[in-house]
Tab-separated table of C-alpha atoms in Angstrom:
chain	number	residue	atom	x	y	z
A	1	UNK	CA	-139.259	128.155	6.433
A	2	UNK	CA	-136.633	128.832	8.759
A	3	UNK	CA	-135.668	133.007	9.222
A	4	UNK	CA	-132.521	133.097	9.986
A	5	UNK	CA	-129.620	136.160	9.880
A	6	UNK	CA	-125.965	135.611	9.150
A	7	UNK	CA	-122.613	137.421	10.254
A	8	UNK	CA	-120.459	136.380	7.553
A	9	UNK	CA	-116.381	136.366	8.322
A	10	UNK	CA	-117.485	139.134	10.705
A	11	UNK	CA	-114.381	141.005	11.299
A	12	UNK	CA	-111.652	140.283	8.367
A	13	UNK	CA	-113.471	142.255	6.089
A	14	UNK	CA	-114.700	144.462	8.458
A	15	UNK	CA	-111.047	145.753	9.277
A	16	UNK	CA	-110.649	146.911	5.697
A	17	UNK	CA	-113.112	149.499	5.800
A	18	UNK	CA	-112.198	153.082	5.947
A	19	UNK	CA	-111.881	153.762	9.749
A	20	UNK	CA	-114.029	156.991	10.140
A	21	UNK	CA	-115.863	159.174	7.579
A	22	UNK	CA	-117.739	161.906	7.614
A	23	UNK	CA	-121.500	163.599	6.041
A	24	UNK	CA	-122.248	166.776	6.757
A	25	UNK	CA	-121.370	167.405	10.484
A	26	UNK	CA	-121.599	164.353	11.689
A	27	UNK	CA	-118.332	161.327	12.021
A	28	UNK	CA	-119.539	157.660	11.431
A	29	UNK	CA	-117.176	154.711	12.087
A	30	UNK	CA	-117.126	151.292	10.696
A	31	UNK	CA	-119.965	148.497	11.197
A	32	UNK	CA	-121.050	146.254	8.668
A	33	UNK	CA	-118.206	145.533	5.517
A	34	UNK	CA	-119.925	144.722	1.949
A	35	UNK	CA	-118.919	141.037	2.232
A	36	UNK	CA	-121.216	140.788	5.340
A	37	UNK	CA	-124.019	142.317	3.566
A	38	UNK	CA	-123.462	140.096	0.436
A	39	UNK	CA	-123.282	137.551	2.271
A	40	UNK	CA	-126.773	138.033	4.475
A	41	UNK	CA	-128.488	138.760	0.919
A	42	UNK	CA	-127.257	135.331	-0.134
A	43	UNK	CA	-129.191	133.838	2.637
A	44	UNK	CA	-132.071	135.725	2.318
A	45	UNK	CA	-132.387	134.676	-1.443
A	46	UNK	CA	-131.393	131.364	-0.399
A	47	UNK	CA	-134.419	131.025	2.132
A	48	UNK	CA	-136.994	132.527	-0.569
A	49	UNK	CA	-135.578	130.091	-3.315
A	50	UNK	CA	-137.253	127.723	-1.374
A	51	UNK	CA	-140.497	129.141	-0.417
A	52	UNK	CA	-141.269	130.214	-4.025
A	53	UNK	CA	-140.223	127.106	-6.077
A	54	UNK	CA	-143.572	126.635	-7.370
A	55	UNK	CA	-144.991	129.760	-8.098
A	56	UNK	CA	-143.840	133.362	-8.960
A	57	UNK	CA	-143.471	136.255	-6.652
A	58	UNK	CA	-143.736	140.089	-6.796
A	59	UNK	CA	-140.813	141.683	-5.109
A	60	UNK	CA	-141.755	145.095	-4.391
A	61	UNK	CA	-138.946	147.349	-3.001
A	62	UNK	CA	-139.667	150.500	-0.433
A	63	UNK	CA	-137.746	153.472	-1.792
A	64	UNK	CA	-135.702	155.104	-1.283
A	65	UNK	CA	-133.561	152.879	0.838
A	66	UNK	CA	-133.832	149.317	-0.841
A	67	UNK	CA	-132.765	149.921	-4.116
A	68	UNK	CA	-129.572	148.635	-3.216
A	69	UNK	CA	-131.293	145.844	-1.319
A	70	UNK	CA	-133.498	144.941	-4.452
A	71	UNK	CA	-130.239	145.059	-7.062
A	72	UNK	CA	-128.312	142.552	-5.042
A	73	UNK	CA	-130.823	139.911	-4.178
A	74	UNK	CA	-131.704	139.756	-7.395
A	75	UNK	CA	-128.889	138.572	-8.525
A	76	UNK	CA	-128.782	135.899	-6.365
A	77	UNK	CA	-132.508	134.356	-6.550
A	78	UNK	CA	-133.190	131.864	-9.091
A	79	UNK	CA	-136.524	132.049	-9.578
A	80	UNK	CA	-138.819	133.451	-12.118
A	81	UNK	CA	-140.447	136.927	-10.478
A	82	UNK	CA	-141.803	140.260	-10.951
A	83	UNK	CA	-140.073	143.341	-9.594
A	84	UNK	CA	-141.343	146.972	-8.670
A	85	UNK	CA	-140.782	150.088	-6.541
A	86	UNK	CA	-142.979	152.478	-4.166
A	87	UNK	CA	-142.198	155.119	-2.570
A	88	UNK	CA	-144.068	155.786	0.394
A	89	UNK	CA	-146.095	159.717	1.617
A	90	UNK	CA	-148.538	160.831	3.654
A	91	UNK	CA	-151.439	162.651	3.440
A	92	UNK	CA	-150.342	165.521	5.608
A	93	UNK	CA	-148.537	168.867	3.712
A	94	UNK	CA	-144.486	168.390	3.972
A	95	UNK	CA	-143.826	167.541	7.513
A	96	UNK	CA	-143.623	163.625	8.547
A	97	UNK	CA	-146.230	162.508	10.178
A	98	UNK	CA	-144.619	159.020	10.678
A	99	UNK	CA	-148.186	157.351	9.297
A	100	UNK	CA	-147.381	155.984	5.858
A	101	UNK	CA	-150.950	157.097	4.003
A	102	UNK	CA	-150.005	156.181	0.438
A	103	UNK	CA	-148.032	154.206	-2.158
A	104	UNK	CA	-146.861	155.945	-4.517
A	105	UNK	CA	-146.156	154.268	-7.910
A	106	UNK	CA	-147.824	150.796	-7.339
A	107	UNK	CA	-149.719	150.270	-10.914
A	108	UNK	CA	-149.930	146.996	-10.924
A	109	UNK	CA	-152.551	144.420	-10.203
A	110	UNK	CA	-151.811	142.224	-7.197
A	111	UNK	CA	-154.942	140.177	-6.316
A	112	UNK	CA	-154.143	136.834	-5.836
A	113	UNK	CA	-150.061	136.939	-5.962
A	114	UNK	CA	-147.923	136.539	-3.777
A	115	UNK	CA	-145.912	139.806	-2.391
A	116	UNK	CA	-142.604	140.699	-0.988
A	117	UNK	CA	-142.471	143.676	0.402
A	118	UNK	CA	-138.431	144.513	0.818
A	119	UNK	CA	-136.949	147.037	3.017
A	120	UNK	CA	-133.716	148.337	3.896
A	121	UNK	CA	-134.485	148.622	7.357
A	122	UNK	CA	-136.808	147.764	10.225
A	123	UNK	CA	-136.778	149.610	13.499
A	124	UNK	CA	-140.126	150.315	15.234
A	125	UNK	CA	-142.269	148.423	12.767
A	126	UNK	CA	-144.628	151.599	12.131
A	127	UNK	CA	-143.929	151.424	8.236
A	128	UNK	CA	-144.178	147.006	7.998
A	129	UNK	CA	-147.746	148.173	10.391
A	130	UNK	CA	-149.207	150.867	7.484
A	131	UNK	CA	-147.837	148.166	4.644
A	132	UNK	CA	-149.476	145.308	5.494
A	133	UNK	CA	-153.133	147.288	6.060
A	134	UNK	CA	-152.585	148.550	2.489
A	135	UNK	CA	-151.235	145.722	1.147
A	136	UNK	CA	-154.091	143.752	2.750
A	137	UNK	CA	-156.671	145.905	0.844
A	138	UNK	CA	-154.817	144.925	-2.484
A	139	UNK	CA	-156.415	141.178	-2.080
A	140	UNK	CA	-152.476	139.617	-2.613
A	141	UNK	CA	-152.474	135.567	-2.304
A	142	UNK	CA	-149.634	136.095	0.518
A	143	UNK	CA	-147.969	139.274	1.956
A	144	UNK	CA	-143.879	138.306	3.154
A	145	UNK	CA	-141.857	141.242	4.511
A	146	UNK	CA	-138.148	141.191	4.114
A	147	UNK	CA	-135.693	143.390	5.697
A	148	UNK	CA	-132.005	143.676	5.210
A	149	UNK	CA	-131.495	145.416	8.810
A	150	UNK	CA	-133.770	144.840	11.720
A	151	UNK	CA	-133.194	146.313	15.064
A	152	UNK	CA	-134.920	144.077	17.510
A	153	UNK	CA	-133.995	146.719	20.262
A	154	UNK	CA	-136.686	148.841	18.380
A	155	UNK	CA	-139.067	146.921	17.228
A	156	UNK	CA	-142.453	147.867	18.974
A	157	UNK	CA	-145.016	145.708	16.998
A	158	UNK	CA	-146.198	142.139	17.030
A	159	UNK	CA	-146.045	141.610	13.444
A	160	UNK	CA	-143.987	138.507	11.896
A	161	UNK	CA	-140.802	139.244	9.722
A	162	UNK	CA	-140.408	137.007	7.468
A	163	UNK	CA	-136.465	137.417	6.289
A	164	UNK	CA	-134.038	139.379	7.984
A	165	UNK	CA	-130.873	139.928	6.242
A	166	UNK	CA	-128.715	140.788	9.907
A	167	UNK	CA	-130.044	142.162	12.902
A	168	UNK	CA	-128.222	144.935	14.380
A	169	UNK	CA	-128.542	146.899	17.827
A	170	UNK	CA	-130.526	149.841	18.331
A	171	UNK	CA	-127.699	152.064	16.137
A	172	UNK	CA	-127.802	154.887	13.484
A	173	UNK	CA	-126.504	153.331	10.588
A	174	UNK	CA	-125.803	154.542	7.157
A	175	UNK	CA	-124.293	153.137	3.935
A	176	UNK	CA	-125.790	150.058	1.340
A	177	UNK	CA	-128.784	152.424	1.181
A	178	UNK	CA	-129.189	154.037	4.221
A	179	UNK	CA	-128.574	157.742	4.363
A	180	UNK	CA	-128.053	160.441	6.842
A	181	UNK	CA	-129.763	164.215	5.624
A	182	UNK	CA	-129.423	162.279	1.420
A	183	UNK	CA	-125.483	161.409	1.801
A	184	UNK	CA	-124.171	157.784	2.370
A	185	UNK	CA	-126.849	155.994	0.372
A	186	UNK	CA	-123.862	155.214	-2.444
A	187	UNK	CA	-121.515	153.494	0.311
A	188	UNK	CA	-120.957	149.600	0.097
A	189	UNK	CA	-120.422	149.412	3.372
A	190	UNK	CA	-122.440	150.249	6.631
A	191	UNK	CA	-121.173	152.883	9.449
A	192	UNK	CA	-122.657	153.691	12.670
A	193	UNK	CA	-122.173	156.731	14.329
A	194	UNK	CA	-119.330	157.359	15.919
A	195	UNK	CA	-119.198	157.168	19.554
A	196	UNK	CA	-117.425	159.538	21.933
A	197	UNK	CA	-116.844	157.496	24.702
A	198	UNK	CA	-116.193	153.347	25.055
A	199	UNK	CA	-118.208	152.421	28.342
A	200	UNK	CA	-114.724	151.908	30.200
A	201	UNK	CA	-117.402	150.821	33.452
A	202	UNK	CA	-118.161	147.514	32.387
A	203	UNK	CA	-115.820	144.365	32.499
A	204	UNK	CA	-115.069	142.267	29.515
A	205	UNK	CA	-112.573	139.334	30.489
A	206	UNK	CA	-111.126	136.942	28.055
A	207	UNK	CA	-110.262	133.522	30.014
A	208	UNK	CA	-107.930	131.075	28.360
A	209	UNK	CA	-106.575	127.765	29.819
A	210	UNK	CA	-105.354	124.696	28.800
A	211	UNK	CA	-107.481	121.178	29.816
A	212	UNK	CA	-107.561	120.766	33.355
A	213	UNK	CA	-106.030	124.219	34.548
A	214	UNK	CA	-109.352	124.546	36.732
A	215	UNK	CA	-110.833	127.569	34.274
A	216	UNK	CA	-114.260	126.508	34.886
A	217	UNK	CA	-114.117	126.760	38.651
A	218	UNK	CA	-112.241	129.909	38.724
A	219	UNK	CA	-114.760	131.467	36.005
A	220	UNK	CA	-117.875	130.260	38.695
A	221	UNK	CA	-115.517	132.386	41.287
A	222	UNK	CA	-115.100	135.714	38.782
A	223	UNK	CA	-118.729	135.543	37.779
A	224	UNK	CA	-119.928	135.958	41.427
A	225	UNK	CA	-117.154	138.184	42.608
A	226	UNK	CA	-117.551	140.739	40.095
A	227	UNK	CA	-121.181	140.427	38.878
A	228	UNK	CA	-120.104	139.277	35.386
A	229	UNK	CA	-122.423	137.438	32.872
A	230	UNK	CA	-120.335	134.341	31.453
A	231	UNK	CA	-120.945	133.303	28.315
A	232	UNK	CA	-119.589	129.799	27.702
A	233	UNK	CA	-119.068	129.009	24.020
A	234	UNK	CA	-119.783	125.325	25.013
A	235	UNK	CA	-123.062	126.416	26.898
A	236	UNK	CA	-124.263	128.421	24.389
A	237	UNK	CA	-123.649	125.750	21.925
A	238	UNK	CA	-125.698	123.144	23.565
A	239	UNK	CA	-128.559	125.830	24.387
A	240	UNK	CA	-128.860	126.205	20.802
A	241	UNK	CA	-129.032	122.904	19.989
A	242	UNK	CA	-130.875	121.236	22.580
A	243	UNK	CA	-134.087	124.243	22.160
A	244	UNK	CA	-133.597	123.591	18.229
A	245	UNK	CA	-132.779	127.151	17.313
A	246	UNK	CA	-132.079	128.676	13.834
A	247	UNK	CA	-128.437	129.265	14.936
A	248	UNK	CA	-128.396	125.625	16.660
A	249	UNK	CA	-129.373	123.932	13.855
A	250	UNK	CA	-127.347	125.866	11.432
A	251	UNK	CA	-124.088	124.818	13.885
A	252	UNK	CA	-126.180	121.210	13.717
A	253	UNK	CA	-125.797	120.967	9.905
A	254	UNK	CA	-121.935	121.581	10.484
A	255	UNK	CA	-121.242	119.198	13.572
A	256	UNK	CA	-123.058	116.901	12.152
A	257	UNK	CA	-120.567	116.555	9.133
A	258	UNK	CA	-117.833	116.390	11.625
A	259	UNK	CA	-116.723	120.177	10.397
A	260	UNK	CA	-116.027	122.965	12.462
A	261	UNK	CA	-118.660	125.226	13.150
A	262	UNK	CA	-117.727	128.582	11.327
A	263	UNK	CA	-116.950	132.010	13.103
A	264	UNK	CA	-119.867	133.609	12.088
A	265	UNK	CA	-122.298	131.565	13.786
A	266	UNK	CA	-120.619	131.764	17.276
A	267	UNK	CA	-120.057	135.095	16.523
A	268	UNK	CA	-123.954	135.397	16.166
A	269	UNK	CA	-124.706	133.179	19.308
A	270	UNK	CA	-122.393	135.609	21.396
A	271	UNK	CA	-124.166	138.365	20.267
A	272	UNK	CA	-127.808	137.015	20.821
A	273	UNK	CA	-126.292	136.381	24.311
A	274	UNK	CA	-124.946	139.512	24.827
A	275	UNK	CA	-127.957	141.206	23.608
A	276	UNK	CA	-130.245	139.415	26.289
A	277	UNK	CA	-128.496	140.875	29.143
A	278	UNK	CA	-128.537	145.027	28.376
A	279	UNK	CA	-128.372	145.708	31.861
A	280	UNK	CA	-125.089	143.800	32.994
A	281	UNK	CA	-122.063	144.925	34.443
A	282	UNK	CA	-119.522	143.033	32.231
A	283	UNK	CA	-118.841	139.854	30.591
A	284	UNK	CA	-116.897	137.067	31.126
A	285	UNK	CA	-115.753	135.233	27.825
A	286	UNK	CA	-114.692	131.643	27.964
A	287	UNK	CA	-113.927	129.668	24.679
A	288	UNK	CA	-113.792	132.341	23.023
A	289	UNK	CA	-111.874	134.005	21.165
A	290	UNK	CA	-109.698	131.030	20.176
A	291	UNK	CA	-108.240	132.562	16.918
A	292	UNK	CA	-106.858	135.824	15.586
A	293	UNK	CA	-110.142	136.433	13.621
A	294	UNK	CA	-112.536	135.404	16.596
A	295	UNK	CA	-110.441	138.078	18.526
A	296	UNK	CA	-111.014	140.745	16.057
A	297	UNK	CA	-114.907	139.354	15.433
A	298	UNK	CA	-114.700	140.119	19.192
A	299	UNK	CA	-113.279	143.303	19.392
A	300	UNK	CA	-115.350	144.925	16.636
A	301	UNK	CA	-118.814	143.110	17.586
A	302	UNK	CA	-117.775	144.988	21.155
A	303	UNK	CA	-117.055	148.349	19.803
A	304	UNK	CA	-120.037	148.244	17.941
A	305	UNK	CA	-121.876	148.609	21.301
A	306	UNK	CA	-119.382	150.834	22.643
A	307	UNK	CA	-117.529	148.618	24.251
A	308	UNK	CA	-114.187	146.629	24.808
A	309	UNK	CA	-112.181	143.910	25.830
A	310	UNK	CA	-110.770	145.053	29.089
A	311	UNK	CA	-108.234	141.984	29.536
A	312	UNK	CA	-107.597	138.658	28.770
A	313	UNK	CA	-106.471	136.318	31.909
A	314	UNK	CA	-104.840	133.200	31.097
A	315	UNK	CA	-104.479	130.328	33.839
A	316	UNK	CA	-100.959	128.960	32.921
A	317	UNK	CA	-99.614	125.959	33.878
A	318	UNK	CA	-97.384	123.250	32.780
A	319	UNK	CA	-98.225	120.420	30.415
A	320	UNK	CA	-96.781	117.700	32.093
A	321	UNK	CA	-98.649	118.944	34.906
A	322	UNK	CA	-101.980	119.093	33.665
A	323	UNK	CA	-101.402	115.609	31.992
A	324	UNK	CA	-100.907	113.896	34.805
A	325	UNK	CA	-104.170	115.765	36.495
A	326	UNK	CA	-106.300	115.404	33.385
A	327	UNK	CA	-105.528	111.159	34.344
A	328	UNK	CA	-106.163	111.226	37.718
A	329	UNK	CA	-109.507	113.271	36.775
A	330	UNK	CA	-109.870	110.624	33.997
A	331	UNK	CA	-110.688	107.722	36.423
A	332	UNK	CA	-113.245	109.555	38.293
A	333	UNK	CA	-114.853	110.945	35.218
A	334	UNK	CA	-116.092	108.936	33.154
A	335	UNK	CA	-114.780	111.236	30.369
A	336	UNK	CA	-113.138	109.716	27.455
A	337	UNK	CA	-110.922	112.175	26.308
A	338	UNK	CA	-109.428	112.481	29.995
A	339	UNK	CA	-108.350	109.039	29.631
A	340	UNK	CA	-106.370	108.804	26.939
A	341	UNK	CA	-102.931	110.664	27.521
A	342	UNK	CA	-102.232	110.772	23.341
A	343	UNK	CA	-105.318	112.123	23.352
A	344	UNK	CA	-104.806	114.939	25.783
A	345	UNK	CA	-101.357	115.825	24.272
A	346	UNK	CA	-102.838	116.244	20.982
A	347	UNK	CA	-105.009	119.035	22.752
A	348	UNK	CA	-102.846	120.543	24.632
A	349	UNK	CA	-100.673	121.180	21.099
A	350	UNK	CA	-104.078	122.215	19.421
A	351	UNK	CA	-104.138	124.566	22.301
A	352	UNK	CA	-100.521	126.021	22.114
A	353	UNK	CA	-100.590	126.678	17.993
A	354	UNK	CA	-103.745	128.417	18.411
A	355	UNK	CA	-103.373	130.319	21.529
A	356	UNK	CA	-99.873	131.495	21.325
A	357	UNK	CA	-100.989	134.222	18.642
A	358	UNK	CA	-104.047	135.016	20.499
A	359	UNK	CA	-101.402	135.779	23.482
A	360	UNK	CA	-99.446	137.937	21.287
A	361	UNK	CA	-102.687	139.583	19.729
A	362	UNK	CA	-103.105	140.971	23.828
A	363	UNK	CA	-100.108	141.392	24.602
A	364	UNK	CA	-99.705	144.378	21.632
A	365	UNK	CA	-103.178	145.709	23.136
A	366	UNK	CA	-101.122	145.442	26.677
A	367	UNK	CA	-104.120	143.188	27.923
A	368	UNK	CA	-102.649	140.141	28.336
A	369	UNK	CA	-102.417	138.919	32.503
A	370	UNK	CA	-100.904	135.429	32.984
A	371	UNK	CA	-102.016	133.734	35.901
A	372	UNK	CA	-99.848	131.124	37.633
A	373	UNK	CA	-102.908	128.241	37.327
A	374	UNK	CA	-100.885	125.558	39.952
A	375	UNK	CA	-101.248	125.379	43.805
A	376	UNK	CA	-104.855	124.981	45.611
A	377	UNK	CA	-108.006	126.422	44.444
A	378	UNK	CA	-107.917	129.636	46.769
A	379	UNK	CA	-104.500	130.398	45.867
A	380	UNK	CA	-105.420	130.693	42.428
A	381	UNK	CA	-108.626	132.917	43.115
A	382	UNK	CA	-106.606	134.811	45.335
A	383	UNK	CA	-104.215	135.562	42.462
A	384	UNK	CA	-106.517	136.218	40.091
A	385	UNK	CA	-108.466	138.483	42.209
A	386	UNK	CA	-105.429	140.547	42.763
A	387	UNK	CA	-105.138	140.751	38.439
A	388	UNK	CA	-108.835	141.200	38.132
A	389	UNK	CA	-108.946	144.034	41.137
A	390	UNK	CA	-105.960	146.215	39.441
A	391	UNK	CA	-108.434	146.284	36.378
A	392	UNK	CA	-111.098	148.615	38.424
């Protein structure tokens, strides 16, 4: 069984929710649309499907947070199955204790099925901890936890999850269940809470250029220069693939078929990436975004983490140019598609029907910065350090 989480289209829809709202005194701001949520509950349902072909499950939701959780994957599993609630106490007068004693409303007989427990969210793990020692005394055939949310950030104990819906960072969320002091529970769509400040310290570069314009040697120079992490969609790519990862053999089951590997699974590589380097000092982006919506998955996956985009440097240079470079490079290379000049034309337009809105997508934000890309290696550093050092 593979566990695997999904961003679905991850910023189309997102841009349609409401951009702020507010419970009690508190302002949340957009995170997670409906259609991302629908689409990780698909999956999840999807994954169980399979485990539980032969034999009939108990899905037991943990109130009050999955009820929303419970209602929408069950309309997407196929199987036969059981379905009930608890709500979970303690043994300790009113306050919280944060050491789940008791199940409330769990009547039924569970030796020798096989249970589901399903939760809204997991952050530390304490609740999945106190679950699976009462669960355990129950005598069930098999005990699966499924969350919808899982902050990974959070998560303090060594205990397996078996289905997670989307992992998120280490956020306040509400919305799809969630509440903050019993408001937001009703809202299809998740918010964080608002931020006061984007983290205008750290560097986020976007670098474009065409075939041959020398972007990977210029992105080994801004990587050193300015202590950047670069995140190479191609690099990523094979990382996945070659260590045989959910996401890499999700993006397998696409390349495979000779289709194009969908936004939201590059979207989720970048943020894995990003996500294993909490400490750095900025990012350096290259091969993606290549499209409008990869520039808004971008910009919203960033301002989730109170961040942003804090230009986008493009190495320009002329076609004919880089034709006649990406031939002479060609002969020394080995590579095939630097030997065939139709071949590299056909790239470079590619490149200039799916950049040019990109270009204009910065240029509104006023973070576009051409770079001339022509002339000897240091004099395109040196120009690009002069972009890169107005920035600071």
């Amino acid at each position: 069984m593979v566990n695997t989480d999904y961003f679905l289209k991850f910023v189309p829809s997102f841009l349609k929710l409401n951009p702020v709202i507010q419970l009690h005194d508190k302002h949340f701001e957009p995170f997670i649309s409906s259609d991302e949520i629908d689409f990780a509950i698909q999956n999840m349902a999807k994954q169980m499907d399979d485990d539980f072909f032969d034999e009939i499950p108990v899905f037991i939701g943990v109130l009050n947070g999955s009820f929303k959780v419970i209602s929408d994957l069950m309309k997407y599993y196929r199987g036969m199955c059981e379905v009930s609630f608890v709500k979970l106490a303690s043994y300790e007068g009113t306050q919280s204790t944060n050491q789940v004693k008791q199940l409330i409303g769990l009547n039924e007989d569970l030796e020798g099925k096989t249970v589901v427990i399903v939760e809204d969210i997991v952050d530390t793990g304490n609740t999945v901890e106190e679950l699976k020692a009462i669960f355990k005394e129950k005598k069930v055939k098999h005990l699966k936890i499924a969350t919808l949310f899982f902050k990974p950030e959070a998560y303090k104990k060594d205990i397996k999850l078996d289905y997670v819906g989307i992992r998120i960072p280490d956020r306040f969320i509400v919305g799809f269940g969630l509440d903050y002091d019993g408001l937001g529970r009703n809202l299809p769509d998740v918010y964080q809470l608002a931020k006061e400040n984007i983290n205008t310290q750290m560097i986020n570069i976007v670098l474009f250029g065409k075939p041959g314009a020398g972007k990977g040697t210029q992105a080994d120079f801004l990587k050193e220069k300015y202590n950047l992490v670069h995140l190479s969609t191609g690099d990523i790519f094979r990382y996945n693939i070659k260590n045989d990862t959910d996401l890499g053999r999700l993006a397998k089951t696409y390349m495979d078929k000779g289709d194009l590997v969908p936004d939201a699974v590059t979207i989720q590589m970048l943020q894995s990436e990003v996500d294993k380097n909490p400490q750095a000092k900025g990012f350096l982006f290259d091969g993606f975004p290549r499209t409008i919506a990869q520039a808004e998955a971008l910009d919203a996956f960033l301002s989730s983490k109170g961040q942003e985009v804090t230009a986008t440097v493009a190495l320009e240079a002329d076609d004919e140019i880089l034709v006649q470079r990406l031939l002479e490079r060609g002969k020394t290379s080995g590579r095939p598609d630097d030997q065939d000049e139709e071949k590299i034309r056909n790239r470079y337009e590619e490149y200039n029907q799916k950049t040019a809105p990109l270009m204009d997508y910065y240029k509104k934000q006023n973070k576009f910065k051409p770079v001339d890309g022509i002339g000897q290696i240091a004099e395109v550093t040196e120009r690009l350090s002069v972009v890169i050092d107005g920035l600071l």
